Short mmCIF file of C-alpha atoms and ligand atoms in Angstrom, two decimals:
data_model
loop_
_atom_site.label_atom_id
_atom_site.label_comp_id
_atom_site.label_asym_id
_atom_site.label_seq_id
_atom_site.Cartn_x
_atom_site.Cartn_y
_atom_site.Cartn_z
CA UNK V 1 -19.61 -29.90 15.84
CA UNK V 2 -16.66 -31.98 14.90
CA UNK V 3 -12.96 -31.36 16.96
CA UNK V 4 -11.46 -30.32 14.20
CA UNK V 5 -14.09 -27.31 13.01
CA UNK V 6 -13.29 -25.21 17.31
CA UNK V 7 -10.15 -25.72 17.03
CA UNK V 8 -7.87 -22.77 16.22
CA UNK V 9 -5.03 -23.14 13.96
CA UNK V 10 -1.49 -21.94 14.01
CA UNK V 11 0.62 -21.14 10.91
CA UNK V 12 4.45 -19.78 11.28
CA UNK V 13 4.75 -16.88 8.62
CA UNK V 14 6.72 -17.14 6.14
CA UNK V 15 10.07 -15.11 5.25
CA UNK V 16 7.98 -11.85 3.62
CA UNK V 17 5.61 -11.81 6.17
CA UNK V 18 8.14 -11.87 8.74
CA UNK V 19 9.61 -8.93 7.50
CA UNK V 20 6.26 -7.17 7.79
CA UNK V 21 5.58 -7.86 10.67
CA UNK V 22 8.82 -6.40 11.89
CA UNK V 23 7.87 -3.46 9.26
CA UNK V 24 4.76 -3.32 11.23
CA UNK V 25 5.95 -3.39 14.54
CA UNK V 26 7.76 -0.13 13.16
CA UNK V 27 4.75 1.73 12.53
CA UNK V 28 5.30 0.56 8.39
CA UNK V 29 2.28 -1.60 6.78
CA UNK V 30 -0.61 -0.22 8.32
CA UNK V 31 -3.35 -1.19 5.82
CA UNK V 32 -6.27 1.10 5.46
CA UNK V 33 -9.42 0.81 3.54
CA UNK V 34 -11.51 3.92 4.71
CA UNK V 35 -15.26 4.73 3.25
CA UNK V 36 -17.22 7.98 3.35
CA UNK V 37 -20.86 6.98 3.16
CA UNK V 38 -24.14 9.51 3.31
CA UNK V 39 -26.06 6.86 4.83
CA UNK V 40 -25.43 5.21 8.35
CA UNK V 41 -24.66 2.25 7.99
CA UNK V 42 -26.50 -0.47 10.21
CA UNK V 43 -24.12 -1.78 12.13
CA UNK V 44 -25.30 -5.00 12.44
CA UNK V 45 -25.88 -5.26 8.92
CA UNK V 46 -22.28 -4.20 8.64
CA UNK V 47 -21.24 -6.33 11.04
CA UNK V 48 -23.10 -9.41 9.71
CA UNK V 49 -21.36 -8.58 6.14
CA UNK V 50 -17.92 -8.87 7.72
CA UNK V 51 -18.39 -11.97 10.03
CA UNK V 52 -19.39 -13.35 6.39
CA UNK V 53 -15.98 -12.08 4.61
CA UNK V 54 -14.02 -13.76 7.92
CA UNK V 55 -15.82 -17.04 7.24
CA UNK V 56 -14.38 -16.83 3.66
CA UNK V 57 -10.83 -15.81 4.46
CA UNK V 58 -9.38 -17.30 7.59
CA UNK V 59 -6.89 -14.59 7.06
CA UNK V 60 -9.19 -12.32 8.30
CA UNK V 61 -10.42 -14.14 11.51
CA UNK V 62 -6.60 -14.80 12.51
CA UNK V 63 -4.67 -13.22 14.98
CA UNK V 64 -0.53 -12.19 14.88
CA UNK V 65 1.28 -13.60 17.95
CA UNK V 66 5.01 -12.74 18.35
CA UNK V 67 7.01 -14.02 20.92
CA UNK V 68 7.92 -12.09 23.83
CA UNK V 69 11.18 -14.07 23.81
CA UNK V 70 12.14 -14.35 20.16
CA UNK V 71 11.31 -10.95 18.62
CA UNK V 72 11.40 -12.31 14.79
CA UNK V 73 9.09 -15.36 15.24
CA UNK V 74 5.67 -14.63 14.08
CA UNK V 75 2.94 -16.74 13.64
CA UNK V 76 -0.33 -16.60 12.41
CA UNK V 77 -3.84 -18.04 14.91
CA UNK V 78 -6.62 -18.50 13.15
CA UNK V 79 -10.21 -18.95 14.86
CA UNK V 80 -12.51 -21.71 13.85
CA UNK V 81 -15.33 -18.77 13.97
CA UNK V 82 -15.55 -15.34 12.69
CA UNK V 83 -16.16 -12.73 15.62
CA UNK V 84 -15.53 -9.15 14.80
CA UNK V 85 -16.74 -6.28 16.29
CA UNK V 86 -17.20 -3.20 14.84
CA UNK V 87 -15.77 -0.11 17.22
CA UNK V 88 -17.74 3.08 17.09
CA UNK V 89 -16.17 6.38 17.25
CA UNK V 90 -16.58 10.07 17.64
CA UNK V 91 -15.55 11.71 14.38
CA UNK V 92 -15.37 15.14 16.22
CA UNK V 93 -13.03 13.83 18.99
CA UNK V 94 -10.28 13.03 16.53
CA UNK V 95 -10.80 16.67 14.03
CA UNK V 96 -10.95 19.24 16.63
CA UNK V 97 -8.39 21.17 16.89
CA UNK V 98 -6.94 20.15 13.16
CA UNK V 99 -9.96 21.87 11.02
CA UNK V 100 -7.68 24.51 9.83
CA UNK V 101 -4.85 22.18 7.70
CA UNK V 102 -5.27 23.27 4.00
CA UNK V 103 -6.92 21.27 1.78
CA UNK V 104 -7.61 17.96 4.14
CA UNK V 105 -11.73 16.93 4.30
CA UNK V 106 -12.52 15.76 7.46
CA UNK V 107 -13.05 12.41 5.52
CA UNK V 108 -9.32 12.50 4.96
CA UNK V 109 -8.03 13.03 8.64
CA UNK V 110 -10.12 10.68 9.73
CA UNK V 111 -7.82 8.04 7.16
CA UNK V 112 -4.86 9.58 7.91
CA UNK V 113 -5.74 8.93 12.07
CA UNK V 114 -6.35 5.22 11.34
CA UNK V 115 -3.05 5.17 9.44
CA UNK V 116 -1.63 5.66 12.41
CA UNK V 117 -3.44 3.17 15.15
CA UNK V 118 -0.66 0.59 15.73
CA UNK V 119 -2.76 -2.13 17.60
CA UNK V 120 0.48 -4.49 16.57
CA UNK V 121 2.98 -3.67 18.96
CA UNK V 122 0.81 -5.88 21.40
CA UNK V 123 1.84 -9.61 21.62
CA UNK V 124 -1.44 -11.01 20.45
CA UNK V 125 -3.92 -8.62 18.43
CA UNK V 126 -6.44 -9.44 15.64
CA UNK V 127 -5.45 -8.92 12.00
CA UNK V 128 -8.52 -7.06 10.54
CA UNK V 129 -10.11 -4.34 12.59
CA UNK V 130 -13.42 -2.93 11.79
CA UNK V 131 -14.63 1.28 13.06
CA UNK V 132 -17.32 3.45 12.19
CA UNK V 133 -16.36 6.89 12.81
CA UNK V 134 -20.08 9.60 12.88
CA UNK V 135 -19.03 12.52 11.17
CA UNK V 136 -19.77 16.29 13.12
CA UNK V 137 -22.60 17.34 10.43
CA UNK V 138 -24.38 14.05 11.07
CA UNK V 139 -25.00 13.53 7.63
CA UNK V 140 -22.06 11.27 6.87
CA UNK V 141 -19.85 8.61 8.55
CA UNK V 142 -16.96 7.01 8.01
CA UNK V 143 -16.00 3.25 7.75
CA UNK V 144 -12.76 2.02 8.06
CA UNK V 145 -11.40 -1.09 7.50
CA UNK V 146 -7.81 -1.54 8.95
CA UNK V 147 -5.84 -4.55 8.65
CA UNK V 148 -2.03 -5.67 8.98
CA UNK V 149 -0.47 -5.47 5.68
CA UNK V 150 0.93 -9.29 6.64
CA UNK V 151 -2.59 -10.23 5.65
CA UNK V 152 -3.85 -7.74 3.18
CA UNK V 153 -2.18 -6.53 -0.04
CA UNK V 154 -3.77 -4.11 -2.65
CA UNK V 155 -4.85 -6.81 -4.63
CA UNK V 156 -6.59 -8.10 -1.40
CA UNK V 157 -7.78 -4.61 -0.68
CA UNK V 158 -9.22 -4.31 -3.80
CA UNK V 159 -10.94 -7.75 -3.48
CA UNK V 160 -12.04 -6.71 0.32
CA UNK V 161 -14.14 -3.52 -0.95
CA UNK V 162 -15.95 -5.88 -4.23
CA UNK V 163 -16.51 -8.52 -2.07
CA UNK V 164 -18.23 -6.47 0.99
CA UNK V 165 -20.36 -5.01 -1.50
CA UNK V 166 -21.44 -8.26 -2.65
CA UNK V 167 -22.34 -9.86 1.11
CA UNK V 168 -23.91 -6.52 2.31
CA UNK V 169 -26.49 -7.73 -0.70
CA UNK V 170 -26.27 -11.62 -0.26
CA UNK V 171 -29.24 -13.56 2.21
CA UNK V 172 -26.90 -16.66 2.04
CA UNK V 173 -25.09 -17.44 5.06
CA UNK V 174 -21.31 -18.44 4.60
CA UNK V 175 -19.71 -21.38 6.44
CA UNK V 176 -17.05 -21.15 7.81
CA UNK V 177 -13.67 -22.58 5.62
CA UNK V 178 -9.99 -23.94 4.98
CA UNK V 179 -6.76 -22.44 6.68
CA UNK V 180 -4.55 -19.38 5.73
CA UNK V 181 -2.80 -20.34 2.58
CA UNK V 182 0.65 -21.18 2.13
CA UNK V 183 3.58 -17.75 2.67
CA UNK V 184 4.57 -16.99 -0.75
CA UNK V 185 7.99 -18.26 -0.62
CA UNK V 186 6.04 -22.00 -0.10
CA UNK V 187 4.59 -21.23 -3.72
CA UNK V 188 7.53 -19.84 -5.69
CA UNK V 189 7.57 -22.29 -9.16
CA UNK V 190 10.63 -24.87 -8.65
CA UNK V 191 14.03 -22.95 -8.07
CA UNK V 192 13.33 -19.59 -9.10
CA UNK V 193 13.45 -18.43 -5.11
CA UNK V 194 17.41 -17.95 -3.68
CA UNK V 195 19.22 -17.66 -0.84
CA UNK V 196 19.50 -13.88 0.87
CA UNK V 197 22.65 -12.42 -0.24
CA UNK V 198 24.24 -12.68 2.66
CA UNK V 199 24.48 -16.26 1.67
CA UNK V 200 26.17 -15.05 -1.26
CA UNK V 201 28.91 -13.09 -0.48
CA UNK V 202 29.54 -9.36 1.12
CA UNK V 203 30.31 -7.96 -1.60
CA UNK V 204 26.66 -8.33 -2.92
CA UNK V 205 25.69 -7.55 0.56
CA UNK V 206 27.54 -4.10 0.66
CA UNK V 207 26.81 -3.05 -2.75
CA UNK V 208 22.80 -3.85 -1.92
CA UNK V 209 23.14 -1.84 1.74
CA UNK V 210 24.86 1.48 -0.37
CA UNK V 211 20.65 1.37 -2.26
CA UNK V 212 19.82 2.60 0.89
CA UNK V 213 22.10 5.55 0.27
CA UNK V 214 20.69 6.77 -2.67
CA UNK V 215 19.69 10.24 -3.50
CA UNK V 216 16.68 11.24 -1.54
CA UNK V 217 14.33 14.64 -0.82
CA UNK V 218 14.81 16.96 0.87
CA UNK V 219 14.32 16.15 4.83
CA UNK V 220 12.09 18.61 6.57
CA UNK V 221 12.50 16.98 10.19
CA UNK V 222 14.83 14.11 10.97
CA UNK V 223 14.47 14.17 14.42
CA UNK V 224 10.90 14.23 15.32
CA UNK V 225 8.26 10.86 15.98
CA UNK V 226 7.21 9.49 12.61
CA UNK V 227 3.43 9.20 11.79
CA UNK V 228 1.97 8.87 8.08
CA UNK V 229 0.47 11.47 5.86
CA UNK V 230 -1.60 11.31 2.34
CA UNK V 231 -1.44 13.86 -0.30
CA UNK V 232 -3.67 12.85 -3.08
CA UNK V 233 -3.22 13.36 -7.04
CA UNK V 234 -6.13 13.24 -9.26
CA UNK V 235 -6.54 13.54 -12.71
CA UNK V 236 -9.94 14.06 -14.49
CA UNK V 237 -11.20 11.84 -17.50
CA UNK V 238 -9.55 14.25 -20.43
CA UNK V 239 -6.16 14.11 -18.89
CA UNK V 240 -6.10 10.35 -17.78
CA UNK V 241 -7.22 9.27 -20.80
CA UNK V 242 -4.01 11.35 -22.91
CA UNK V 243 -1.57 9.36 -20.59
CA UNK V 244 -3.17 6.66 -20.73
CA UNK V 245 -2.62 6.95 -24.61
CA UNK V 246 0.78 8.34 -24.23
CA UNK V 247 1.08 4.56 -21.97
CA UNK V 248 0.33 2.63 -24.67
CA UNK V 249 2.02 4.81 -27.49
CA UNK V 250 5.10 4.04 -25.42
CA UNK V 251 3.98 0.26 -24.76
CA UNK V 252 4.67 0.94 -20.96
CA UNK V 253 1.81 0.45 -17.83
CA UNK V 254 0.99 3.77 -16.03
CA UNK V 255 3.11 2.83 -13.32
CA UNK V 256 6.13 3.97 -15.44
CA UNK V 257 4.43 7.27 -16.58
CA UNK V 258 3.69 7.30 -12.83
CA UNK V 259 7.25 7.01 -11.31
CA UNK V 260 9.24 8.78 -14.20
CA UNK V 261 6.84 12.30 -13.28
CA UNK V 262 7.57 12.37 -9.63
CA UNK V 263 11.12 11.57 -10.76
CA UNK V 264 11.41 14.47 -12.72
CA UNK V 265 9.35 16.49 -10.07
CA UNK V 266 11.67 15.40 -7.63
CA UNK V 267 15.05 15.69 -8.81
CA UNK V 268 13.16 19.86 -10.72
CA UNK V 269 15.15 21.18 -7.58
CA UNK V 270 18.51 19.75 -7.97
CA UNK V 271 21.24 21.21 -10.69
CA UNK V 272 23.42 17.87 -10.80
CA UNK V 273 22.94 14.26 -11.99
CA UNK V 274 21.81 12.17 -9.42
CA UNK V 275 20.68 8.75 -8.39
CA UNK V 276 17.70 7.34 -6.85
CA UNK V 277 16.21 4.35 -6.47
CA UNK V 278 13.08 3.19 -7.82
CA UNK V 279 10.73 0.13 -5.86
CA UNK V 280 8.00 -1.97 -8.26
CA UNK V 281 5.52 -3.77 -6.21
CA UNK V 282 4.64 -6.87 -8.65
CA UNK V 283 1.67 -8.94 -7.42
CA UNK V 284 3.00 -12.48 -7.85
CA UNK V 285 -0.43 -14.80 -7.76
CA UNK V 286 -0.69 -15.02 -11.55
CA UNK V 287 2.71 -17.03 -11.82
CA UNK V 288 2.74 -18.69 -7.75
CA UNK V 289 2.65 -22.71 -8.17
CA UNK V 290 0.05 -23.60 -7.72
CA UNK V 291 -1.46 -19.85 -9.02
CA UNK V 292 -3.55 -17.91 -7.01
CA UNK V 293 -6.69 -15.42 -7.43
CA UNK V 294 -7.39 -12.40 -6.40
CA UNK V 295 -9.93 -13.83 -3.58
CA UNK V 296 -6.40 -15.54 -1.91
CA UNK V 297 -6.19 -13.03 0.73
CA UNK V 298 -2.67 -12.22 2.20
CA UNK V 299 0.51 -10.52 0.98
CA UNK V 300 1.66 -11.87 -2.30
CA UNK V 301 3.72 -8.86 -3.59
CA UNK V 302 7.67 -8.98 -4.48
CA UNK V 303 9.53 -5.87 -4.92
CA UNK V 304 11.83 -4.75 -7.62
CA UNK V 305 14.46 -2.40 -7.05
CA UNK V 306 15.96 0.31 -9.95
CA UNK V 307 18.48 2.65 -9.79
CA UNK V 308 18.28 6.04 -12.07
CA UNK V 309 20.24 8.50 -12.53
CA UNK V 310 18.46 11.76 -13.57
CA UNK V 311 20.50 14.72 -14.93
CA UNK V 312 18.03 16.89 -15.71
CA UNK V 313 16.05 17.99 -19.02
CA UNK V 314 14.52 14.43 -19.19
CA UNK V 315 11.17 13.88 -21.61
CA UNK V 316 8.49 12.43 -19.49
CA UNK V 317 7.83 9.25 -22.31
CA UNK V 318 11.78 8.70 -22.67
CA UNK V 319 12.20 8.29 -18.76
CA UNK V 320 9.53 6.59 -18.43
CA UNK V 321 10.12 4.06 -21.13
CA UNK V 322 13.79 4.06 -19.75
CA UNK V 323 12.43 3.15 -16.48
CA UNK V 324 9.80 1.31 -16.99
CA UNK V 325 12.18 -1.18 -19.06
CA UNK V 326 14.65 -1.78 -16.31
CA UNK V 327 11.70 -2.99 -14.24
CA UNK V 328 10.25 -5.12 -16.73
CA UNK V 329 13.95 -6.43 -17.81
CA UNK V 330 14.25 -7.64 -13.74
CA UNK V 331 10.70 -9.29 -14.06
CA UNK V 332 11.97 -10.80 -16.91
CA UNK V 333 14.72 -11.96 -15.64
CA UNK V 334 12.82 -13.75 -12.65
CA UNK V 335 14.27 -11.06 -9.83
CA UNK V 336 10.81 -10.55 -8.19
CA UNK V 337 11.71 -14.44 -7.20
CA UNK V 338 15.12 -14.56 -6.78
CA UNK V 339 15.56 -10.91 -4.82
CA UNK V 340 12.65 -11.86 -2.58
CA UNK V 341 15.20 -12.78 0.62
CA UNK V 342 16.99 -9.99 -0.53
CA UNK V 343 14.81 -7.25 -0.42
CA UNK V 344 13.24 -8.96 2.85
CA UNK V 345 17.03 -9.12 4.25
CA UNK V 346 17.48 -5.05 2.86
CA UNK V 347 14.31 -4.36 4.92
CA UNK V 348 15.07 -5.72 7.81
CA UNK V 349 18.61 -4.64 7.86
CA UNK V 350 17.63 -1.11 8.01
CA UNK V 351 15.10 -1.75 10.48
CA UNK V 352 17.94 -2.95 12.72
CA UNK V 353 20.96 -0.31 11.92
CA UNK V 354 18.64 2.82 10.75
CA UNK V 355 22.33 4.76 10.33
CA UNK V 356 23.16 2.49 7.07
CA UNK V 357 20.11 5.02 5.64
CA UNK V 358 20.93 8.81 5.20
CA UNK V 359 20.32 10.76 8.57
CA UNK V 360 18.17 7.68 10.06
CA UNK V 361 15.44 8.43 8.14
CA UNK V 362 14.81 4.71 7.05
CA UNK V 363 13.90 5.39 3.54
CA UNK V 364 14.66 2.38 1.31
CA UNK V 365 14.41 4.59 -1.79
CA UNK V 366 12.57 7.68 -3.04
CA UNK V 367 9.40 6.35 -4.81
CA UNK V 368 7.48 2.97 -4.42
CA UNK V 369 4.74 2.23 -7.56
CA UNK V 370 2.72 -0.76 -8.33
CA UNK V 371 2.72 -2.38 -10.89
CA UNK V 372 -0.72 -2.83 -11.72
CA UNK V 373 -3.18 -0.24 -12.01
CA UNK V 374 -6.69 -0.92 -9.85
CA UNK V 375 -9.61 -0.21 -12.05
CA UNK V 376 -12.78 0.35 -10.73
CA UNK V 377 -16.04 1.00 -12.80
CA UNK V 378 -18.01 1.16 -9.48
CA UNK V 379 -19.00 4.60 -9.62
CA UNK V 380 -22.73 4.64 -10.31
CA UNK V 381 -23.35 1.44 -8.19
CA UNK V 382 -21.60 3.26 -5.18
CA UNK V 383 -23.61 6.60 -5.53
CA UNK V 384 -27.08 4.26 -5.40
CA UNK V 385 -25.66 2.90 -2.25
CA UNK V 386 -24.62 5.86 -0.33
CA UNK V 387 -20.90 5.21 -1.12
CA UNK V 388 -19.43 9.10 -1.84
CA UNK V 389 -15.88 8.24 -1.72
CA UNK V 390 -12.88 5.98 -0.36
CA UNK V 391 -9.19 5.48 -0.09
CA UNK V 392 -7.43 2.70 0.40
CA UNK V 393 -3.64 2.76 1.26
CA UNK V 394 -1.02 1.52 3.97
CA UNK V 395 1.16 3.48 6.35
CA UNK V 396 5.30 4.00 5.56
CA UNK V 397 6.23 5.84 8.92
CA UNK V 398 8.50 2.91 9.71
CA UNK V 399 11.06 1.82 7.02
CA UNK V 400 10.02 2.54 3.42
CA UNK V 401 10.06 4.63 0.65
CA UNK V 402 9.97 8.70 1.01
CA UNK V 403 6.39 8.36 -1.16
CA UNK V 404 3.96 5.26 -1.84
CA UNK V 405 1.58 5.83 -4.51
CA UNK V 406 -1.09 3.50 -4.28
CA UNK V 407 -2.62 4.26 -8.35
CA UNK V 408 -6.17 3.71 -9.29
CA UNK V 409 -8.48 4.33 -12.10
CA UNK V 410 -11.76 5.37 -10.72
CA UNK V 411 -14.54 5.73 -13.64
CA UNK V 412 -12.05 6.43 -16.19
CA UNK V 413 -10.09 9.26 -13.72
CA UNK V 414 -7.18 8.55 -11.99
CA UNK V 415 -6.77 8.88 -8.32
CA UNK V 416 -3.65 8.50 -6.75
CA UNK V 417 -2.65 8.59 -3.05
CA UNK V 418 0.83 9.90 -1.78
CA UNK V 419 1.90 8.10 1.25
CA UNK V 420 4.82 10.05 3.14
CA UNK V 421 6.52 9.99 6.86
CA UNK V 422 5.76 13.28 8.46
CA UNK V 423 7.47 15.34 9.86
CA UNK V 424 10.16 13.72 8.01
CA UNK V 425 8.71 15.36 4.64
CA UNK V 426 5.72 18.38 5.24
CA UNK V 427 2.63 18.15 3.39
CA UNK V 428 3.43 21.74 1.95
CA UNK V 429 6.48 19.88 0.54
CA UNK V 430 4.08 16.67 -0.64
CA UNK V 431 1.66 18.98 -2.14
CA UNK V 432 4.46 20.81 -4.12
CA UNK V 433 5.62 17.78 -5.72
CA UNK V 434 2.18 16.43 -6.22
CA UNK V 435 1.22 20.02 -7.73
CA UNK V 436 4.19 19.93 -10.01
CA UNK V 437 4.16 15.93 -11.03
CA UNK V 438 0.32 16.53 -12.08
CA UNK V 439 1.59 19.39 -14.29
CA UNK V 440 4.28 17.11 -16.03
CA UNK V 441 1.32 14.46 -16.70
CA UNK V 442 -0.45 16.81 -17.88
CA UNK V 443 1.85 18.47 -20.29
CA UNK V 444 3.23 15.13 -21.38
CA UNK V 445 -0.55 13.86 -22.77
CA UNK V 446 -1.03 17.28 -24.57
CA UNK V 447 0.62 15.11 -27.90
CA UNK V 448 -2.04 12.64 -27.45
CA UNK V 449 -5.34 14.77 -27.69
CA UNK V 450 -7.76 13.45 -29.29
C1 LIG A 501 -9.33 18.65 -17.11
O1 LIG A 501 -8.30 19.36 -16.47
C2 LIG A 501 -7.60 20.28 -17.31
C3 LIG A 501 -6.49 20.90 -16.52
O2 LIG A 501 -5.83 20.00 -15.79
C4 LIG A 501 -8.53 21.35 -17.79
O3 LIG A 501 -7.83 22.18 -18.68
C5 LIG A 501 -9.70 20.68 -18.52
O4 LIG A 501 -10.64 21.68 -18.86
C6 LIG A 501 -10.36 19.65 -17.64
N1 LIG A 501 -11.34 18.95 -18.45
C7 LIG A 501 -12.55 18.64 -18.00
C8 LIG A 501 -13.44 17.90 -18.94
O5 LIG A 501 -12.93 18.95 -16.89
C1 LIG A 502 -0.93 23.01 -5.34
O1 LIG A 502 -2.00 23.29 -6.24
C2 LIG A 502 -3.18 23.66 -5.59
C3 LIG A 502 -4.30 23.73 -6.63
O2 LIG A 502 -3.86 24.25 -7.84
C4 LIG A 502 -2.97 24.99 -4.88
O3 LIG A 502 -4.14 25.41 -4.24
C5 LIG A 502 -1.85 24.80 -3.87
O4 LIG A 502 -1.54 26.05 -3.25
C6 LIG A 502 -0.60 24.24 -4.49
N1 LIG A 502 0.29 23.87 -3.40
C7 LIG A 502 1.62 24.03 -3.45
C8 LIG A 502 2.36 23.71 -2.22
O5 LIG A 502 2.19 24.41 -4.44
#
């Protein structure tokens, strides 16, 4: 074995990174990718399958040190060898006591309880975690997949479940390769990336810190320790496929159909104008120099941030194509480069002074949305497997918005998870505003029936 292939290797993180990791420490970028399956799996099998996905993404054999000293200097170890171990748990342990919570499977407590492991506070702790979790009627279990948000994206998420699919299958052994790639800000095309605003002046600064000020929910409990909750909204196929139409009627992605309905759900309550803000998560590997894939592991998002004011009596397809074209003016524009710092710098500022945001609650706006939609035609290949169900999502009890929606399209229906800080919100309050954003979907696609 050559020197260079045992020894591990060290990468500082880069400016995005850094912020989640602070996020992180927070209890905000918890990344979850949780499976119900019928069958057992073998855990050695399992385990086999992800030693194999380390050995292909150093990302995922690395470990986050901070130091003790410094408290914003990250950096990223990564072992020459893959070596995880798979923890096994006692589903019963963690839902007794909770069985009586309307409308949550067992399935889904089990996610929500994962959201919520912070392994990252430590000074040295692996970046992928793997648990099996044996469900009370012994028919099911549970796998989750849990990994700092530093390292996984949706995008990587999405690549994580299609490529463990693919090794549980493969013979081939997979040897071990290359480094973490480069921090995004290393692969922003020539000049497009600025300087934070503080370099440019308080008066960007100040107007940028009164976002976090923007019109919000209502709080249920602003006092109370923060964990994460998920409400869920699904559509069936008749219903996605009319706003999916109603989408490209209006030349918009879902995302704005998306954010525009839990706009309007949100501000149904209120009888003035009001503004909120708005947060698009672009993926950025399509247009990084040099570009990356989808199998580049790591966090390769940039945020966009909109302010809208709603006054009531808004058409879902006008708001959305309203707000759907401020995002895609900022893209445009190049802001998901040249805001990066600044939305880092926004972050972390509220992470350190949690009284610029209203009542301490650390919300950075009211709704976060992707940009892209995850398809996923997997459905028939997953029931031959065992696979019932999964969610995939990542924690916001720290700072973030007041709900994530992490959007896909499963089969042609879509399925969209609701990440909120509880107590801060209730899920009676969640399921409300899911309940009546569903209903304004709904209604909306009614013109495009088929
Ligand atoms: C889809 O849901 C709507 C209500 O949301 C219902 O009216 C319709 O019958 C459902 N269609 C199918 C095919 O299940
Ligand atoms: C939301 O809708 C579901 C299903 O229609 C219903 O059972 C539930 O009571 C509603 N929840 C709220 C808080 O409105």
């Amino acid at each position: 074995m050559s020197v260079e292939a045992v020894e591990s290797k060290c990468r500082t993180v880069g400016g995005t990174e850094c912020s989640w990791c602070r996020g992180v420490r927070g209890g905000t970028g918890i990344a979850v990718l949780a499976l119900l399956t019928s069958k057992p799996p073998l855990i050695s099998n399992l385990q086999t399958a992800l030693r194999k996905l380390q050995n292909s993404h150093p990302i995922l054999r690395s470990r986050i040190h901070h130091s003790t000293t410094e408290a914003t200097t990250f950096s990223f170890v990564t072992s020459p060898t893959s070596s995880i171990t798979i923890e096994s748990h006692d589903g019963a342990k963690i839902l007794a006591g909770n069985e009586n919570d309307d409308g949550v499977s067992p399935f889904h407590r089990i996610m929500e309880h994962e959201l919520n492991r912070n392994t990252w506070r430590d000074p040295s702790a692996d970046m992928f975690v793997a648990s099996v979790y044996a469900m009370p009627d012994a028919t099911a279990s549970v796998v989750v997949l849990r990994l700092h948000v530093a390292a996984c994206d949706r995008t990587t998420a999405a690549s994580l479940l299609r490529e463990l699919l693919v090794v549980m299958e493969a013979e081939e052994e997979v040897v071990p390769e290359g480094e973490v790639s480069l921090a995004i800000e290393d692969l922003v095309p020539g000049g497009k990336a600025k300087k934070p605003m503080w370099a440019r002046g308080i008066d960007v600064l100040s107007y940028s810190v009164n976002s976090l000020r923007l019109t919000n929910l209502k709080f249920h409990d602003t006092k109370t320790d923060r964990f994460s909750q998920v409400v869920r909204l699904q559509l069936n196929h008749t219903d996605t496929k009319r706003v999916m139409a109603g989408c490209e009627r209006s030349k918009i992605k879902l995302c704005g159909a998306l954010g525009a309905a839990g706009l309007m759900a949100a501000h149904s309550t209120r009888s003035s104008s009001k503004k909120y803000g708005v947060i698009t998560l672009t993926d950025c590997r399509s247009s990084l120099d040099p570009p990356l894939t989808p199998h580049n592991f790591g966090f390769y998002h940039s945020a966009i941030l909109n302010n809208h004011v709603m006054k009531g009596g808004e058409s879902l397809w006008e708001l959305a194509k309203r707000t759907y074209g401020a995002f895609a003016n900022a893209k445009n524009n190049g802001k998901h480069f040249s805001d990066m710092a600044d939305m880092n710098f926004l972050m972390c500022k509220a992470i350190e002074n949690p009284g610029l945001t209203s009542s301490s609650s650390l919300r950075t706006s009211i709704i976060s949305v992707f940009e892209d939609t995850v398809i996923d035609d997997g459905g028939e290949k997953y029931r031959e497997i065992g696979l019932e169900d999964y969610m995939g999502c990542a924690s916001v009890h720290g700072v973030g918005p007041s709900i994530a929606m992490f959007h896909t399209i499963r089969d042609g229906a879509l399925d969209c998870l609701w990440v909120y800080p509880a107590p801060l919100h209730s899920r009676e309050q969640m399921q409300d505003l899911v309940n009546k954003t569903k209903a304004i979907l709904i209604e909306a696609g009614k013109s495009y029936q088929d």
